[in-house]
mmCIF file of C-alpha atoms in Angstrom:
data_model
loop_
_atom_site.group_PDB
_atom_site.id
_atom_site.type_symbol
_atom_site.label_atom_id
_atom_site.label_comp_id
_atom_site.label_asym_id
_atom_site.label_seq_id
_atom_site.Cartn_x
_atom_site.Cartn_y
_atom_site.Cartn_z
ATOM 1 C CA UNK E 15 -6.073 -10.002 -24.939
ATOM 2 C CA UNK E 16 -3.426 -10.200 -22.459
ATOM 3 C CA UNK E 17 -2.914 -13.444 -20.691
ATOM 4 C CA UNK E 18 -1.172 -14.409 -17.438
ATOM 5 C CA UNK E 19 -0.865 -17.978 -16.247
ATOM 6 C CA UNK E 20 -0.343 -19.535 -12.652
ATOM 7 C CA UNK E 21 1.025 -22.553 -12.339
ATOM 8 C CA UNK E 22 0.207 -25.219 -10.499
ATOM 9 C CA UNK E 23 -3.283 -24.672 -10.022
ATOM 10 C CA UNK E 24 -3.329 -27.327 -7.246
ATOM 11 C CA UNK E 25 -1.104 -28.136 -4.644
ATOM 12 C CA UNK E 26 -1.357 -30.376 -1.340
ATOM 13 C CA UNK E 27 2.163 -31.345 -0.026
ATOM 14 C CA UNK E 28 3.471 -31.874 4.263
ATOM 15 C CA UNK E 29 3.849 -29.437 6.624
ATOM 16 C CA UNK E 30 7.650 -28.164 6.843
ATOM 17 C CA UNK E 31 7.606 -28.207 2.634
ATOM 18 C CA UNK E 32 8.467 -25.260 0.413
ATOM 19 C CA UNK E 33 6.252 -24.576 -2.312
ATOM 20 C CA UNK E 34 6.353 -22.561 -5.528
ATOM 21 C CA UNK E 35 4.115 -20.987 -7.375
ATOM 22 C CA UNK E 36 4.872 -19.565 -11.135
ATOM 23 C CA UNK E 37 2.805 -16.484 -12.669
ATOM 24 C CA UNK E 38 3.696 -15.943 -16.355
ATOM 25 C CA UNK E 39 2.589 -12.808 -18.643
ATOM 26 C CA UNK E 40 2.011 -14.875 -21.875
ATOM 27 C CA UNK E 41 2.112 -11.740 -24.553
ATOM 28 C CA UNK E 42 3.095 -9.052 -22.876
ATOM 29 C CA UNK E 43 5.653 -7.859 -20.282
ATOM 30 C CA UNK E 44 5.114 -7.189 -17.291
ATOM 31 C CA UNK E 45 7.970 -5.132 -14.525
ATOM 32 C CA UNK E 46 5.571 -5.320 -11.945
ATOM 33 C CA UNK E 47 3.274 -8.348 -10.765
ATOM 34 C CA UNK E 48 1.100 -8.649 -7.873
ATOM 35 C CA UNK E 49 0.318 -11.337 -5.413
ATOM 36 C CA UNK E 50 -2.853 -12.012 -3.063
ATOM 37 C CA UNK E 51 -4.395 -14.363 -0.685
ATOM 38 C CA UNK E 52 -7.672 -15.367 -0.631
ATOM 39 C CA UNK E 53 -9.779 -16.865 2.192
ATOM 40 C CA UNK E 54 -12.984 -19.159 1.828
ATOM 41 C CA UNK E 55 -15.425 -16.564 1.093
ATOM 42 C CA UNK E 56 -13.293 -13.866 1.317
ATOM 43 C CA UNK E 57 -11.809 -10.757 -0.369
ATOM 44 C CA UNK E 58 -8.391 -10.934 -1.820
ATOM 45 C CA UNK E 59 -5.657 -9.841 0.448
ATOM 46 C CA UNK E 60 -2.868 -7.993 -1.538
ATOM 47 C CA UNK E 61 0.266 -9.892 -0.026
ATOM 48 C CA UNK E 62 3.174 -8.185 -2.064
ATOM 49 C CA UNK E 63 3.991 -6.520 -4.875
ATOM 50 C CA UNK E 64 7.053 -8.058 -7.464
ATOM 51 C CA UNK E 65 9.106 -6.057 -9.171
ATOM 52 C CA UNK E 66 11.592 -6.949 -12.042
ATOM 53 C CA UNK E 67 15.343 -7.245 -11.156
ATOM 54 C CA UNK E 68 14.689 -5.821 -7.443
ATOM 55 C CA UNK E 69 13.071 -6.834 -4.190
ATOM 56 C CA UNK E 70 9.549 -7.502 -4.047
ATOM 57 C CA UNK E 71 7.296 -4.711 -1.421
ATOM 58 C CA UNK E 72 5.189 -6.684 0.898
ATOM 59 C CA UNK E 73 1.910 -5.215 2.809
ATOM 60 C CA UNK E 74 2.016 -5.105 6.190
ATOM 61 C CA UNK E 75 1.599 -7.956 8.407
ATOM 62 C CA UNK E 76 2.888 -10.612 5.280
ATOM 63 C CA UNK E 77 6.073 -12.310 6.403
ATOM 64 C CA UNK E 78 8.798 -11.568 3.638
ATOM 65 C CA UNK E 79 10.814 -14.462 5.150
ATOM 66 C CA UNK E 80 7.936 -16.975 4.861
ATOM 67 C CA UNK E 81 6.652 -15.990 1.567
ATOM 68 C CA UNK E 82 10.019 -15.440 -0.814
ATOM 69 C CA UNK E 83 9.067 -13.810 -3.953
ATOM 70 C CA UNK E 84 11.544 -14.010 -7.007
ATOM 71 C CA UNK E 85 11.088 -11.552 -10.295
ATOM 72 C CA UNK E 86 13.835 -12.281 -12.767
ATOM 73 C CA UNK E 87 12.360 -11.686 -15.661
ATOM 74 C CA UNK E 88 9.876 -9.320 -17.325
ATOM 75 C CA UNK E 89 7.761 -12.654 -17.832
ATOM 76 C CA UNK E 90 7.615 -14.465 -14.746
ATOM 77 C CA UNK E 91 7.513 -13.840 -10.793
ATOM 78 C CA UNK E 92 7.429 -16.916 -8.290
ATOM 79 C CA UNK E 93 5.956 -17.142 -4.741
ATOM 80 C CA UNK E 94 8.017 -19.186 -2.828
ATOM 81 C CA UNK E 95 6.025 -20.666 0.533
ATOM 82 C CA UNK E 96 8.815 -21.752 2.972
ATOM 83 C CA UNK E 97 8.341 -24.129 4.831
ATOM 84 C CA UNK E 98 4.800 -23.987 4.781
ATOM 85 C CA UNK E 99 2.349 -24.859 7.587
ATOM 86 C CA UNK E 100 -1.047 -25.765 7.202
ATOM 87 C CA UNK E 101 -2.143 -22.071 8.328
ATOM 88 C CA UNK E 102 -0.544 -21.233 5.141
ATOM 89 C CA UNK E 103 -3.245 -23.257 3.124
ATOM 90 C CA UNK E 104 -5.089 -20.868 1.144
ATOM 91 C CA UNK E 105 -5.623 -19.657 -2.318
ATOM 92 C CA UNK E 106 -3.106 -17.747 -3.901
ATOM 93 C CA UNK E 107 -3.833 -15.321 -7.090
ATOM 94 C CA UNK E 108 -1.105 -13.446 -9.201
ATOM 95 C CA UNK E 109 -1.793 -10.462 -11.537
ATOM 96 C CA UNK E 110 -0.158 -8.738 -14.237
ATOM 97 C CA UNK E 111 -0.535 -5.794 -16.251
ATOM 98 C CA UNK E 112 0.738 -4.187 -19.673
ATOM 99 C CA UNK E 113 2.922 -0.637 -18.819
ATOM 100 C CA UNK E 114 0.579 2.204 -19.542
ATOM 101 C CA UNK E 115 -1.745 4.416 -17.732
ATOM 102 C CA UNK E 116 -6.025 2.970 -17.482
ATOM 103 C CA UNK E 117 -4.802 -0.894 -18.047
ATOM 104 C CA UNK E 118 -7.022 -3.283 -16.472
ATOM 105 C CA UNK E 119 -4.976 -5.866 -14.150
ATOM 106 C CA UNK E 120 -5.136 -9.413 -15.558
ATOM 107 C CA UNK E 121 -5.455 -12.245 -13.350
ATOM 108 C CA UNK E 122 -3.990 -15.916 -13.425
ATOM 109 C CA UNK E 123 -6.166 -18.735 -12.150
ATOM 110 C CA UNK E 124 -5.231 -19.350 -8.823
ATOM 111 C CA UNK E 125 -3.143 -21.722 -7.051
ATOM 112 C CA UNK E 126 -5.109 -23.954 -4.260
ATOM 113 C CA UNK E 127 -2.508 -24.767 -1.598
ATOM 114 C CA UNK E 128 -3.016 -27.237 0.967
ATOM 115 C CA UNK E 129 -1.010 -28.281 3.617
ATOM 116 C CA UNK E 130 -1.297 -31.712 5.791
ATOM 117 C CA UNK N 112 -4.956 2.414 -2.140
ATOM 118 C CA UNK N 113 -8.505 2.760 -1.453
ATOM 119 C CA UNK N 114 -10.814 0.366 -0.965
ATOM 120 C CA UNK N 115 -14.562 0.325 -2.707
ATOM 121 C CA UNK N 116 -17.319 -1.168 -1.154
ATOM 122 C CA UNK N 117 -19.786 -3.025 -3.025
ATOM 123 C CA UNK N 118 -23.734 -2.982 -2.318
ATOM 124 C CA UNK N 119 -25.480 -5.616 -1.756
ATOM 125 C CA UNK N 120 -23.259 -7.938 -0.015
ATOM 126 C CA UNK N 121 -25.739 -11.072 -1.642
ATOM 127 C CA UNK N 122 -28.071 -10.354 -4.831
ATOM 128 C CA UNK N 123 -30.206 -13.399 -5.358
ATOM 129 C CA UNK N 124 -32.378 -13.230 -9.025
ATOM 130 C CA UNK N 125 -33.991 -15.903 -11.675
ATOM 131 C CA UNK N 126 -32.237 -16.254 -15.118
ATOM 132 C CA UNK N 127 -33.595 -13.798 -17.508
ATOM 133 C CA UNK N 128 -33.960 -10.561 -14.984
ATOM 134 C CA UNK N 129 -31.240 -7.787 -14.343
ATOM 135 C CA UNK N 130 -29.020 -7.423 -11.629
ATOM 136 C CA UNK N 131 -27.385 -4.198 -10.038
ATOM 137 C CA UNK N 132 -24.696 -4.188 -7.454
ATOM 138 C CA UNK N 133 -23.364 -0.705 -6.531
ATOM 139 C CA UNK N 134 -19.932 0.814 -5.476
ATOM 140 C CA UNK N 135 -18.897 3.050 -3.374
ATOM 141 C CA UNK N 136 -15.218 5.020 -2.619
ATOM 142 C CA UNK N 137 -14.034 8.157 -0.856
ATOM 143 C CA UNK N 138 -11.542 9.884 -2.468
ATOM 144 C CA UNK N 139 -10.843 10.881 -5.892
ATOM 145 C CA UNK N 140 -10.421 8.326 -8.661
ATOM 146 C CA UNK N 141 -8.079 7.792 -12.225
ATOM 147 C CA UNK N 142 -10.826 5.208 -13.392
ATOM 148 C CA UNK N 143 -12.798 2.456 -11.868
ATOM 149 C CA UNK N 144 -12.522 -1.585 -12.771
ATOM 150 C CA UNK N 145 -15.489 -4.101 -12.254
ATOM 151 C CA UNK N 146 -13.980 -7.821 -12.130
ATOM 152 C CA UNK N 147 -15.909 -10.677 -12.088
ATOM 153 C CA UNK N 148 -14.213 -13.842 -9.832
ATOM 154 C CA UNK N 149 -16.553 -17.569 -10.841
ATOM 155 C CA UNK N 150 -15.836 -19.852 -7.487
ATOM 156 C CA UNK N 151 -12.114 -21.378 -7.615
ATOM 157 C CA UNK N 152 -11.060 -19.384 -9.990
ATOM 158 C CA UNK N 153 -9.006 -15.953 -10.820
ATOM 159 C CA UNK N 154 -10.550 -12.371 -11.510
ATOM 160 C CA UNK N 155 -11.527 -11.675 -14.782
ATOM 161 C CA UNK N 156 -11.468 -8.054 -15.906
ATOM 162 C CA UNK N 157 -14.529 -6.909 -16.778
ATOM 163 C CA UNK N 158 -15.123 -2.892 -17.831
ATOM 164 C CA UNK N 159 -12.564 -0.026 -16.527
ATOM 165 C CA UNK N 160 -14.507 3.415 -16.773
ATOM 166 C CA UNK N 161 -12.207 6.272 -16.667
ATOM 167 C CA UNK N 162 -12.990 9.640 -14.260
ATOM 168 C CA UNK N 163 -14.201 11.537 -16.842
ATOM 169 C CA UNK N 164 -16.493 9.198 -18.458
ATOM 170 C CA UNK N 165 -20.520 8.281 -16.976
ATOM 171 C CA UNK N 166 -21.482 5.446 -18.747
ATOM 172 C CA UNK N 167 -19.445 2.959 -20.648
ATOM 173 C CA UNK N 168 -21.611 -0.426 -21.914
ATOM 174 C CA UNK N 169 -20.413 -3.968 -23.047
ATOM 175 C CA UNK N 170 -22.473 -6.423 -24.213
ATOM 176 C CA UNK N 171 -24.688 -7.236 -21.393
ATOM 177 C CA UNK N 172 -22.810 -4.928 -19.132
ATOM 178 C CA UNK N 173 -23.454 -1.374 -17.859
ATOM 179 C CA UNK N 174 -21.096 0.452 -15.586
ATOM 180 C CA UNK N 175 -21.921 4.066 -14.665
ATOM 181 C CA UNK N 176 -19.685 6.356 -13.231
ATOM 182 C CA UNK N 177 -20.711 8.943 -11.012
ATOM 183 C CA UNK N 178 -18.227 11.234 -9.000
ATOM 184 C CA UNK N 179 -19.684 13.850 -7.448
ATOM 185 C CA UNK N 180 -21.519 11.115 -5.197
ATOM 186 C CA UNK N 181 -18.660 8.773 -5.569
ATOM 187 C CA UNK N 182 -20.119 5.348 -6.828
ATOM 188 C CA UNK N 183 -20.415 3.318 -9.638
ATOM 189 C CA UNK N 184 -22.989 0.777 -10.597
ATOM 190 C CA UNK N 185 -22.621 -2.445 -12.821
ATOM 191 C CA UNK N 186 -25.920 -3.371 -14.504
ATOM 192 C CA UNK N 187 -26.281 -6.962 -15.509
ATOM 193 C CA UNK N 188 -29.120 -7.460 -18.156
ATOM 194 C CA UNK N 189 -31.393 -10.627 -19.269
ATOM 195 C CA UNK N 190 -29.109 -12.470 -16.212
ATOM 196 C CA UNK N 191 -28.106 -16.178 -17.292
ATOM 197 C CA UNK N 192 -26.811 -18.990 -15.189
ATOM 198 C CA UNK N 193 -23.262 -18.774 -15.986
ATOM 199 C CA UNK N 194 -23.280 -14.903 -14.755
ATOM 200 C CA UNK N 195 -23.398 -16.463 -11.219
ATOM 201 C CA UNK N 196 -19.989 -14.917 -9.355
ATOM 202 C CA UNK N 197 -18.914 -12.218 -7.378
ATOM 203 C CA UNK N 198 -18.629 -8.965 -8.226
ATOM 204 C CA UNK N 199 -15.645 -6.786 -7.487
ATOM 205 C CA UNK N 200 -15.339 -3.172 -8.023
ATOM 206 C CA UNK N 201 -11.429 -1.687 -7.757
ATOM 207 C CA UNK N 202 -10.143 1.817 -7.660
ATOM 208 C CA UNK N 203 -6.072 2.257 -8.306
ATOM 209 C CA UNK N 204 -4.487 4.775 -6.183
ATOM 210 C CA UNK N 205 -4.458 8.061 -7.988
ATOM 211 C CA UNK N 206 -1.591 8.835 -10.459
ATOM 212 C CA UNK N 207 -0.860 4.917 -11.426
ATOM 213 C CA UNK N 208 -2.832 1.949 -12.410
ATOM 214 C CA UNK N 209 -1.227 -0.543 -9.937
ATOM 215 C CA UNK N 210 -1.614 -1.724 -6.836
ATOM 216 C CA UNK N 211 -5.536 -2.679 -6.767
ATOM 217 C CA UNK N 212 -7.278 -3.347 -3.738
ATOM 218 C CA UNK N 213 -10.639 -4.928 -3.104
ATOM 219 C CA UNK N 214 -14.047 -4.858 -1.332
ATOM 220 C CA UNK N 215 -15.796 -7.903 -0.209
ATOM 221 C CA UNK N 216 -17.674 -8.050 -3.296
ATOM 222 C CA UNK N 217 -20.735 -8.696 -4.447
ATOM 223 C CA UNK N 218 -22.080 -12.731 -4.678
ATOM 224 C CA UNK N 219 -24.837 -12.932 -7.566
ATOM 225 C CA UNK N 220 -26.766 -15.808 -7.762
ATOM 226 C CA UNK N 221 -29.013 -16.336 -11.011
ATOM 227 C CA UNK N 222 -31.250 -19.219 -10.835
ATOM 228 C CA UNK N 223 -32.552 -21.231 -13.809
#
């Protein structure tokens, strides 16, 4: 079945640092990729959506300067938290599916950020 | 995109019974996904049922599709341990698969 991996899983770093976060579609490609938040106990908050070789759309309210999202390839989109602040800790999920009409999304494993 | 709402909110059960948690929408659908999200981790897709289709099983799973009262059900049967997660029901927007948005789910406990 398809696969898509997020990488790290786990991340705690100082306030003022950027971090990235990788999602990969393993066997399969993938123009557009998604990206939520998730609170403790919480739904998942659809932050943006990535698209291959142009800019990424971002829901209202999400900062596009604060979270950068990159999607140069029809394998991998990165979240890019700039300068990150520890209201920005959080859990972040990408997902991914194979072009075609009634696909199921596919979802990587999270990435646990915290800041300090 | 729409938003479904799942019913109950908490579904507490012993290992061995079945569980039902319920869906609910409000406007017309393409299909309907169930995902399944263990604590710390990602979704994992479950069952998609398409608009035209009422029942569709696997394994242990039953989803059932109903849209003239706009809901869907996921059945659980002979519940085990490691079924213990939330429960997410998702409905694309009409006329594409993307974009998926979701309810607050619902948190199934099974208890050895």
């Amino acid at each position: 079945g398809a696969v898509v991996s997020q990488h790290p899983s786990w991340v705690i770093c100082k306030s003022g640092t950027s971090v990235k976060i990788e999602c990969r579609s393993l066997d399969f490609q993938a123009t557009t990729m998604f990206w939520y938040r998730q609170f403790p106990k919480k739904s998942l908050m659809l932050m943006a959506t990535s698209n291959e070789g142009s800019k990424a759309t971002y829901e209202q309210g999400v900062e596009k300067d604060k979270f950068l999202i990159n999607h140069a390839s029809l394998t991998l989109s990165t979240l890019t938290v700039t300068s990150a602040h520890p209201e920005d800790s959080s859990f972040y999920i990408c997902s991914a599916s194979p072009t075609g009409f009634h696909q199921p999304q596919h979802f990587g494993d999270g990435t646990r950020l915290s800041i300090l | 995109s729409q938003q479904g709402e799942e019913d109950p909110q908490a579904l507490s059960i012993q290992e061995g019974e079945n569980a039902t948690m319920n869906c609910s929408y409000k406007t017309s659908i393409n299909n309907l996904q169930w995902y399944r999200q263990n604590s710390g981790r990602g979704l994992v897709h479950l069952i998609l049922i398409r608009s035209n289709e009422r029942e569709k099983h696997s394994g242990r799973l039953r989803v059932t599709l109903d849209t003239s009262k706009k809901s869907s059900s996921l059945l659980i049967t002979a519940s085990r341990a490691a079924d213990t997660a939330s429960y997410f029901c998702a409905l694309p927007p009409g006329g594409s698969n993307y974009k998926l948005t979701f309810g607050k789910g619902t948190l199934l406990t099974v208890n050895p």
